[in-house]
């Protein structure tokens, strides 16, 4: 008899890597895309999406190094893992971009989830997130729903950076 325990363990780990982001331990873009397609076909409806982007990651990487930026991304992964319960799922889909899929959740539920995510951060913590959500009903184009969530997130991001520019102008006058 041959012991195949090590091979089975390796196969299991490769399967995990195929659907998870190594840095944050969240689901990855491949899983997110598959799950969005599956939910688009089968529901449950309504289906809400939250688009999340970290503000200022480039500055953190430039000023403090990539290890500091990675630590912030890991912290976001921890927060999303704690805040987002099944059947919802959180995924890191790119550098500092995250998505949360909320099956069977309306606009009010998506807003509550955004507040829950933000409540997980410590007061005064230097991580700033821009978030936007959108909700789709049965038959809606999920591509359009994701686009609306992205647009809402980018609008929040613009307000954040506009506020920071205003702060800099006030500081320079003092």
PDB file of C-alpha atoms in Angstrom:
ATOM      1  CA  UNK A   1       0.000   0.000   0.000  1.00  0.00           C
ATOM      2  CA  UNK A   2       1.115   3.541  -0.751  1.00  0.00           C
ATOM      3  CA  UNK A   3       0.366   6.400   1.604  1.00  0.00           C
ATOM      4  CA  UNK A   4      -1.123   9.212  -0.479  1.00  0.00           C
ATOM      5  CA  UNK A   5      -1.745  11.576   2.440  1.00  0.00           C
ATOM      6  CA  UNK A   6       0.956  14.038   1.336  1.00  0.00           C
ATOM      7  CA  UNK A   7      -0.361  14.096  -2.234  1.00  0.00           C
ATOM      8  CA  UNK A   8      -3.937  14.658  -1.066  1.00  0.00           C
ATOM      9  CA  UNK A   9      -2.743  17.463   1.205  1.00  0.00           C
ATOM     10  CA  UNK A  10      -0.848  19.074  -1.694  1.00  0.00           C
ATOM     11  CA  UNK A  11      -3.887  18.783  -3.982  1.00  0.00           C
ATOM     12  CA  UNK A  12      -6.089  20.330  -1.312  1.00  0.00           C
ATOM     13  CA  UNK A  13      -3.652  23.219  -0.880  1.00  0.00           C
ATOM     14  CA  UNK A  14      -3.501  23.823  -4.646  1.00  0.00           C
ATOM     15  CA  UNK A  15      -7.298  23.875  -4.766  1.00  0.00           C
ATOM     16  CA  UNK A  16      -7.294  26.427  -1.915  1.00  0.00           C
ATOM     17  CA  UNK A  17      -4.754  28.605  -3.759  1.00  0.00           C
ATOM     18  CA  UNK A  18      -6.904  28.534  -6.886  1.00  0.00           C
ATOM     19  CA  UNK A  19      -9.767  30.285  -5.052  1.00  0.00           C
ATOM     20  CA  UNK A  20      -8.063  32.341  -2.335  1.00  0.00           C
ATOM     21  CA  UNK A  21      -5.785  35.352  -2.115  1.00  0.00           C
ATOM     22  CA  UNK A  22      -2.615  34.384  -0.255  1.00  0.00           C
ATOM     23  CA  UNK A  23      -2.029  37.802   1.342  1.00  0.00           C
ATOM     24  CA  UNK A  24      -5.510  38.467   2.760  1.00  0.00           C
ATOM     25  CA  UNK A  25      -6.881  34.888   2.965  1.00  0.00           C
ATOM     26  CA  UNK A  26     -10.044  36.175   1.256  1.00  0.00           C
ATOM     27  CA  UNK A  27     -11.491  34.669  -1.895  1.00  0.00           C
ATOM     28  CA  UNK A  28      -9.717  35.746  -5.093  1.00  0.00           C
ATOM     29  CA  UNK A  29     -10.883  37.248  -8.385  1.00  0.00           C
ATOM     30  CA  UNK A  30     -11.381  33.823 -10.016  1.00  0.00           C
ATOM     31  CA  UNK A  31     -13.752  32.736  -7.257  1.00  0.00           C
ATOM     32  CA  UNK A  32     -15.532  36.108  -7.263  1.00  0.00           C
ATOM     33  CA  UNK A  33     -16.154  35.918 -11.028  1.00  0.00           C
ATOM     34  CA  UNK A  34     -17.474  32.347 -10.801  1.00  0.00           C
ATOM     35  CA  UNK A  35     -19.692  33.172  -7.837  1.00  0.00           C
ATOM     36  CA  UNK A  36     -21.074  36.345  -9.449  1.00  0.00           C
ATOM     37  CA  UNK A  37     -21.938  34.359 -12.594  1.00  0.00           C
ATOM     38  CA  UNK A  38     -23.563  31.594 -10.538  1.00  0.00           C
ATOM     39  CA  UNK A  39     -25.604  34.067  -8.472  1.00  0.00           C
ATOM     40  CA  UNK A  40     -26.604  35.957 -11.645  1.00  0.00           C
ATOM     41  CA  UNK A  41     -28.165  32.766 -12.977  1.00  0.00           C
ATOM     42  CA  UNK A  42     -29.664  31.282  -9.815  1.00  0.00           C
ATOM     43  CA  UNK A  43     -30.091  34.049  -7.223  1.00  0.00           C
ATOM     44  CA  UNK A  44     -31.251  34.377  -4.500  1.00  0.00           C
ATOM     45  CA  UNK A  45     -32.587  37.823  -5.279  1.00  0.00           C
ATOM     46  CA  UNK A  46     -32.144  40.652  -4.627  1.00  0.00           C
ATOM     47  CA  UNK A  47     -28.371  40.506  -5.044  1.00  0.00           C
ATOM     48  CA  UNK A  48     -26.324  43.390  -3.679  1.00  0.00           C
ATOM     49  CA  UNK A  49     -22.701  44.169  -4.374  1.00  0.00           C
ATOM     50  CA  UNK A  50     -20.302  46.328  -2.366  1.00  0.00           C
ATOM     51  CA  UNK A  51     -17.215  47.679  -4.141  1.00  0.00           C
ATOM     52  CA  UNK A  52     -14.358  48.596  -1.795  1.00  0.00           C
ATOM     53  CA  UNK A  53     -11.083  50.357  -2.515  1.00  0.00           C
ATOM     54  CA  UNK A  54      -8.406  51.361  -0.032  1.00  0.00           C
ATOM     55  CA  UNK A  55      -7.520  55.045  -0.116  1.00  0.00           C
ATOM     56  CA  UNK A  56      -3.841  55.954   0.027  1.00  0.00           C
ATOM     57  CA  UNK A  57      -2.131  52.583  -0.464  1.00  0.00           C
ATOM     58  CA  UNK A  58       0.401  54.036  -2.910  1.00  0.00           C
ATOM     59  CA  UNK A  59       1.382  56.687  -0.371  1.00  0.00           C
ATOM     60  CA  UNK A  60       1.817  54.073   2.350  1.00  0.00           C
ATOM     61  CA  UNK A  61       3.965  51.930   0.054  1.00  0.00           C
ATOM     62  CA  UNK A  62       6.046  54.961  -1.019  1.00  0.00           C
ATOM     63  CA  UNK A  63       6.487  56.394   2.485  1.00  0.00           C
ATOM     64  CA  UNK A  64       6.733  53.253   4.634  1.00  0.00           C
ATOM     65  CA  UNK A  65       7.504  50.392   2.245  1.00  0.00           C
ATOM     66  CA  UNK A  66       5.508  47.559   0.779  1.00  0.00           C
ATOM     67  CA  UNK A  67       5.565  45.588   4.030  1.00  0.00           C
ATOM     68  CA  UNK A  68       3.481  48.359   5.640  1.00  0.00           C
ATOM     69  CA  UNK A  69       1.071  48.353   2.690  1.00  0.00           C
ATOM     70  CA  UNK A  70       0.788  44.565   2.877  1.00  0.00           C
ATOM     71  CA  UNK A  71       0.025  44.809   6.604  1.00  0.00           C
ATOM     72  CA  UNK A  72      -2.828  47.197   5.824  1.00  0.00           C
ATOM     73  CA  UNK A  73      -4.194  44.859   3.153  1.00  0.00           C
ATOM     74  CA  UNK A  74      -4.002  41.946   5.613  1.00  0.00           C
ATOM     75  CA  UNK A  75      -5.935  44.057   8.144  1.00  0.00           C
ATOM     76  CA  UNK A  76      -8.674  44.708   5.588  1.00  0.00           C
ATOM     77  CA  UNK A  77      -8.771  40.949   4.957  1.00  0.00           C
ATOM     78  CA  UNK A  78      -9.209  40.334   8.697  1.00  0.00           C
ATOM     79  CA  UNK A  79     -11.995  42.912   8.927  1.00  0.00           C
ATOM     80  CA  UNK A  80     -13.865  41.513   5.932  1.00  0.00           C
ATOM     81  CA  UNK A  81     -13.486  37.946   7.212  1.00  0.00           C
ATOM     82  CA  UNK A  82     -14.970  38.977  10.549  1.00  0.00           C
ATOM     83  CA  UNK A  83     -17.753  41.189   9.146  1.00  0.00           C
ATOM     84  CA  UNK A  84     -18.970  39.129   6.174  1.00  0.00           C
ATOM     85  CA  UNK A  85     -20.806  35.905   7.005  1.00  0.00           C
ATOM     86  CA  UNK A  86     -21.939  33.183   4.604  1.00  0.00           C
ATOM     87  CA  UNK A  87     -23.798  33.102   2.281  1.00  0.00           C
ATOM     88  CA  UNK A  88     -22.225  36.486   1.538  1.00  0.00           C
ATOM     89  CA  UNK A  89     -18.597  36.452   0.445  1.00  0.00           C
ATOM     90  CA  UNK A  90     -15.747  38.938   0.312  1.00  0.00           C
ATOM     91  CA  UNK A  91     -13.006  38.783  -2.309  1.00  0.00           C
ATOM     92  CA  UNK A  92      -9.819  40.654  -3.115  1.00  0.00           C
ATOM     93  CA  UNK A  93     -10.062  41.217  -6.855  1.00  0.00           C
ATOM     94  CA  UNK A  94      -6.969  43.352  -7.387  1.00  0.00           C
ATOM     95  CA  UNK A  95      -4.254  45.329  -5.597  1.00  0.00           C
ATOM     96  CA  UNK A  96      -6.357  47.275  -3.094  1.00  0.00           C
ATOM     97  CA  UNK A  97      -9.743  46.435  -4.583  1.00  0.00           C
ATOM     98  CA  UNK A  98     -12.287  44.237  -2.844  1.00  0.00           C
ATOM     99  CA  UNK A  99     -15.846  43.130  -3.597  1.00  0.00           C
ATOM    100  CA  UNK A 100     -18.553  41.775  -1.322  1.00  0.00           C
ATOM    101  CA  UNK A 101     -21.385  39.720  -2.803  1.00  0.00           C
ATOM    102  CA  UNK A 102     -24.585  39.755  -0.756  1.00  0.00           C
ATOM    103  CA  UNK A 103     -27.141  37.254  -2.082  1.00  0.00           C
ATOM    104  CA  UNK A 104     -30.693  37.775  -0.849  1.00  0.00           C
ATOM    105  CA  UNK A 105     -29.837  41.288   0.361  1.00  0.00           C
ATOM    106  CA  UNK A 106     -31.521  44.567  -0.567  1.00  0.00           C
ATOM    107  CA  UNK A 107     -30.150  48.144  -0.510  1.00  0.00           C
ATOM    108  CA  UNK A 108     -30.816  48.534   3.212  1.00  0.00           C
ATOM    109  CA  UNK A 109     -28.950  45.313   3.974  1.00  0.00           C
ATOM    110  CA  UNK A 110     -26.001  46.412   1.806  1.00  0.00           C
ATOM    111  CA  UNK A 111     -25.840  49.743   3.668  1.00  0.00           C
ATOM    112  CA  UNK A 112     -25.929  47.877   6.993  1.00  0.00           C
ATOM    113  CA  UNK A 113     -23.054  45.672   5.813  1.00  0.00           C
ATOM    114  CA  UNK A 114     -20.991  48.737   4.885  1.00  0.00           C
ATOM    115  CA  UNK A 115     -21.559  50.110   8.394  1.00  0.00           C
ATOM    116  CA  UNK A 116     -20.664  46.739   9.911  1.00  0.00           C
ATOM    117  CA  UNK A 117     -17.404  46.658   7.946  1.00  0.00           C
ATOM    118  CA  UNK A 118     -16.469  50.184   9.048  1.00  0.00           C
ATOM    119  CA  UNK A 119     -17.315  49.395  12.682  1.00  0.00           C
ATOM    120  CA  UNK A 120     -14.581  46.733  12.735  1.00  0.00           C
ATOM    121  CA  UNK A 121     -11.802  49.327  12.441  1.00  0.00           C
ATOM    122  CA  UNK A 122     -10.318  50.977  15.516  1.00  0.00           C
ATOM    123  CA  UNK A 123     -10.953  54.687  16.050  1.00  0.00           C
ATOM    124  CA  UNK A 124      -8.072  56.708  14.658  1.00  0.00           C
ATOM    125  CA  UNK A 125      -6.796  53.844  12.498  1.00  0.00           C
ATOM    126  CA  UNK A 126      -5.054  55.088   9.370  1.00  0.00           C
ATOM    127  CA  UNK A 127      -6.882  52.778   6.954  1.00  0.00           C
ATOM    128  CA  UNK A 128      -9.440  54.646   4.871  1.00  0.00           C
ATOM    129  CA  UNK A 129     -11.856  52.778   2.623  1.00  0.00           C
ATOM    130  CA  UNK A 130     -14.053  54.046  -0.164  1.00  0.00           C
ATOM    131  CA  UNK A 131     -17.169  51.911  -0.514  1.00  0.00           C
ATOM    132  CA  UNK A 132     -20.137  51.908  -2.829  1.00  0.00           C
ATOM    133  CA  UNK A 133     -23.017  49.503  -3.166  1.00  0.00           C
ATOM    134  CA  UNK A 134     -25.738  48.636  -5.637  1.00  0.00           C
ATOM    135  CA  UNK A 135     -28.583  46.161  -5.701  1.00  0.00           C
ATOM    136  CA  UNK A 136     -29.962  44.064  -8.538  1.00  0.00           C
ATOM    137  CA  UNK A 137     -33.303  42.325  -8.842  1.00  0.00           C
ATOM    138  CA  UNK A 138     -34.002  39.160 -10.782  1.00  0.00           C
ATOM    139  CA  UNK A 139     -33.333  39.709 -14.477  1.00  0.00           C
ATOM    140  CA  UNK A 140     -31.025  42.682 -13.882  1.00  0.00           C
ATOM    141  CA  UNK A 141     -27.682  42.847 -15.623  1.00  0.00           C
ATOM    142  CA  UNK A 142     -25.173  42.079 -12.891  1.00  0.00           C
ATOM    143  CA  UNK A 143     -22.525  43.814 -14.972  1.00  0.00           C
ATOM    144  CA  UNK A 144     -24.584  47.012 -14.649  1.00  0.00           C
ATOM    145  CA  UNK A 145     -25.066  46.442 -10.905  1.00  0.00           C
ATOM    146  CA  UNK A 146     -21.315  46.022 -10.383  1.00  0.00           C
ATOM    147  CA  UNK A 147     -20.716  49.149 -12.489  1.00  0.00           C
ATOM    148  CA  UNK A 148     -23.131  51.160 -10.306  1.00  0.00           C
ATOM    149  CA  UNK A 149     -21.386  49.930  -7.145  1.00  0.00           C
ATOM    150  CA  UNK A 150     -18.019  50.914  -8.662  1.00  0.00           C
ATOM    151  CA  UNK A 151     -19.329  54.366  -9.588  1.00  0.00           C
ATOM    152  CA  UNK A 152     -20.643  54.913  -6.058  1.00  0.00           C
ATOM    153  CA  UNK A 153     -17.284  53.813  -4.638  1.00  0.00           C
ATOM    154  CA  UNK A 154     -15.350  56.148  -6.954  1.00  0.00           C
ATOM    155  CA  UNK A 155     -17.632  59.056  -5.985  1.00  0.00           C
ATOM    156  CA  UNK A 156     -16.802  58.401  -2.327  1.00  0.00           C
ATOM    157  CA  UNK A 157     -13.102  58.147  -3.213  1.00  0.00           C
ATOM    158  CA  UNK A 158     -13.271  61.544  -4.970  1.00  0.00           C
ATOM    159  CA  UNK A 159     -14.922  63.108  -1.896  1.00  0.00           C
ATOM    160  CA  UNK A 160     -12.174  61.648   0.326  1.00  0.00           C
ATOM    161  CA  UNK A 161      -9.352  63.059  -1.801  1.00  0.00           C
ATOM    162  CA  UNK A 162     -11.127  66.396  -2.317  1.00  0.00           C
ATOM    163  CA  UNK A 163     -11.415  66.692   1.470  1.00  0.00           C
ATOM    164  CA  UNK A 164      -7.740  65.872   1.900  1.00  0.00           C
ATOM    165  CA  UNK A 165      -6.771  68.539  -0.651  1.00  0.00           C
ATOM    166  CA  UNK A 166      -8.928  71.052   1.227  1.00  0.00           C
ATOM    167  CA  UNK A 167      -7.223  70.067   4.514  1.00  0.00           C
ATOM    168  CA  UNK A 168      -3.799  70.623   2.965  1.00  0.00           C
ATOM    169  CA  UNK A 169      -4.784  74.106   1.801  1.00  0.00           C
ATOM    170  CA  UNK A 170      -6.085  75.017   5.276  1.00  0.00           C
ATOM    171  CA  UNK A 171      -2.903  73.637   6.907  1.00  0.00           C
ATOM    172  CA  UNK A 172      -0.677  75.653   4.563  1.00  0.00           C
ATOM    173  CA  UNK A 173      -2.499  78.856   5.490  1.00  0.00           C
ATOM    174  CA  UNK A 174      -1.851  78.389   9.219  1.00  0.00           C
TER     175      UNK A 174
END
